[in-house]
Coordinates of C-alpha atoms in Angstrom, one line a residue:
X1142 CA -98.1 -62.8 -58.9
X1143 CA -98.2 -66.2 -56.8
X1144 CA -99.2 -65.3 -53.4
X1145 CA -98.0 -67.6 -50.5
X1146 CA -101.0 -69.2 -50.1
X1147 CA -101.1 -70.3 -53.5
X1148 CA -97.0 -71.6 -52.9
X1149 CA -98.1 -73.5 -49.7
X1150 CA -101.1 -75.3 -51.7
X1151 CA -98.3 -75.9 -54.1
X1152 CA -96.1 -77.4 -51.3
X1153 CA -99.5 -79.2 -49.9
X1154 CA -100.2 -81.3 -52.9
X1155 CA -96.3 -82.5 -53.9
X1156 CA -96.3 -86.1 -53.7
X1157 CA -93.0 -86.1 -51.9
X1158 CA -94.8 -84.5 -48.9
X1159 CA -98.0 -86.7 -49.0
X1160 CA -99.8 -84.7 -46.9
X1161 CA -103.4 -85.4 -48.7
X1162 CA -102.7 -88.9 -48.6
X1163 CA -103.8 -88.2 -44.3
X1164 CA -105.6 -85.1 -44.6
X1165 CA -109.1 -84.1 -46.4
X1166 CA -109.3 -80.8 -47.6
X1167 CA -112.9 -79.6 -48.7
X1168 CA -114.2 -83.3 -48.9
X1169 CA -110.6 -84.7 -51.0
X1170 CA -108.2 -86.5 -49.5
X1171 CA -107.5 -89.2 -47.0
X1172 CA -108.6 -89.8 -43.5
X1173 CA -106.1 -90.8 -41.1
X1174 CA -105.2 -87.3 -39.9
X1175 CA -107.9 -84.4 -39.1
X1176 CA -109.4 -82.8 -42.0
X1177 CA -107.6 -79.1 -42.6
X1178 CA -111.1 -77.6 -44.1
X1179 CA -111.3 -74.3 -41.3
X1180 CA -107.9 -74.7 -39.4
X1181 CA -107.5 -71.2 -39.3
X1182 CA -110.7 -71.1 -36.5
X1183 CA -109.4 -74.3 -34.8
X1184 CA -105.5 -73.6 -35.1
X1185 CA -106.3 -70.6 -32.9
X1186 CA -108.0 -72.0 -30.3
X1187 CA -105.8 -75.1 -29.7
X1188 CA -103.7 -74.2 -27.6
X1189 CA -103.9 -71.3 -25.3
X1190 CA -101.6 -68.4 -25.6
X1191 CA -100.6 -69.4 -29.6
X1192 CA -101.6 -68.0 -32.7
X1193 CA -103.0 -70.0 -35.3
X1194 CA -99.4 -69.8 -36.9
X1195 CA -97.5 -70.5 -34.3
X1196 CA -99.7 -74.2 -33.7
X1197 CA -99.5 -74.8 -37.2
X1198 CA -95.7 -74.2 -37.4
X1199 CA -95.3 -76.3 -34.2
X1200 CA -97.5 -78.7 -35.6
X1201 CA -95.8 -79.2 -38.5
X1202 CA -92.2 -79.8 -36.9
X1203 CA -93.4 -81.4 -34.3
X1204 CA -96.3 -83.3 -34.9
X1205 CA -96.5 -84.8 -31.5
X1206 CA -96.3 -82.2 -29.4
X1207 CA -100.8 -82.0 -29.8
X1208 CA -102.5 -84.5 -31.1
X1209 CA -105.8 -84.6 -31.5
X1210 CA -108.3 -86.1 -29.6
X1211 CA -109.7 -89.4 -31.7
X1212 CA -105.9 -89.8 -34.0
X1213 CA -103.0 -91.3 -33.4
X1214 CA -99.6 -90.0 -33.4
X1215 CA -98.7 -90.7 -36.7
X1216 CA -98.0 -87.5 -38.6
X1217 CA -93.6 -87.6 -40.0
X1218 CA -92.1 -84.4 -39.2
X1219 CA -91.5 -84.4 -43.0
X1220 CA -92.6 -80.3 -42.8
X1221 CA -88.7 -80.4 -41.1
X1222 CA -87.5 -81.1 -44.8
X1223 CA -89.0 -77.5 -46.4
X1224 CA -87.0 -74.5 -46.4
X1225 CA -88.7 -71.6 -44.0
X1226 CA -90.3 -70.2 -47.1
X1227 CA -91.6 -73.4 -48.0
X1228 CA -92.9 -73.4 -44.8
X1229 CA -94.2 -70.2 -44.2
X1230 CA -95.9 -70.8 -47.4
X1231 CA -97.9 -73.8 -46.3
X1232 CA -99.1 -72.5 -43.5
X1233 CA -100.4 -69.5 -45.3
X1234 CA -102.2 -71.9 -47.5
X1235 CA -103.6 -73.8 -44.1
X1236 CA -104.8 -70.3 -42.6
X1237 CA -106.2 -69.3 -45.8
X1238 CA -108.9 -72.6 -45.5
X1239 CA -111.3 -70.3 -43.3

């Protein structure tokens, strides 16, 4: 059985989405967006009164809503194109990188 986290990894490294072409992961990946290696621990502490999946979600439809501190606000809201699965599923994947 495929667990979500294993979907949203799945969702992560589609070409259509691009999202490593910004974003290193465990030392692979691009570098115009913050790296994603323990954004469980920093998700959560972002912004007060929200889970780590409830930045990340925001985050991902809304990718201007926080930015962080040293990037730009360049991030698509391409995450606006997955079906809430999809979605779900790639944050699970971003929570499991603890």
């Amino acid at each position: 059985t495929v667990t979500p986290a294993e979907k949203g990894k799945a969702v992560y490294d589609n070409p259509n989405m691009g999202c490593f072409l910004c974003h290193v992961v465990e030392g692979a990946g691009g570098t115009r967006g913050p790296q994603l290696s323990h954004t469980a621990s920093r998700a959560g502490e972002r912004r007060p009164g929200m889970s780590a999946e409830e930045y990340l979600k925001e985050s991902l439809l809304d990718p201007g809503a926080y930015v962080v501190s040293s990037y730009d606000n360049i991030m698509p809201p391409i995450a606006r194109q997955l079906s809430s699965e999809q979605l779900d599923d790639l944050i699970a994947y971003l929570i499991s990188l603890r």
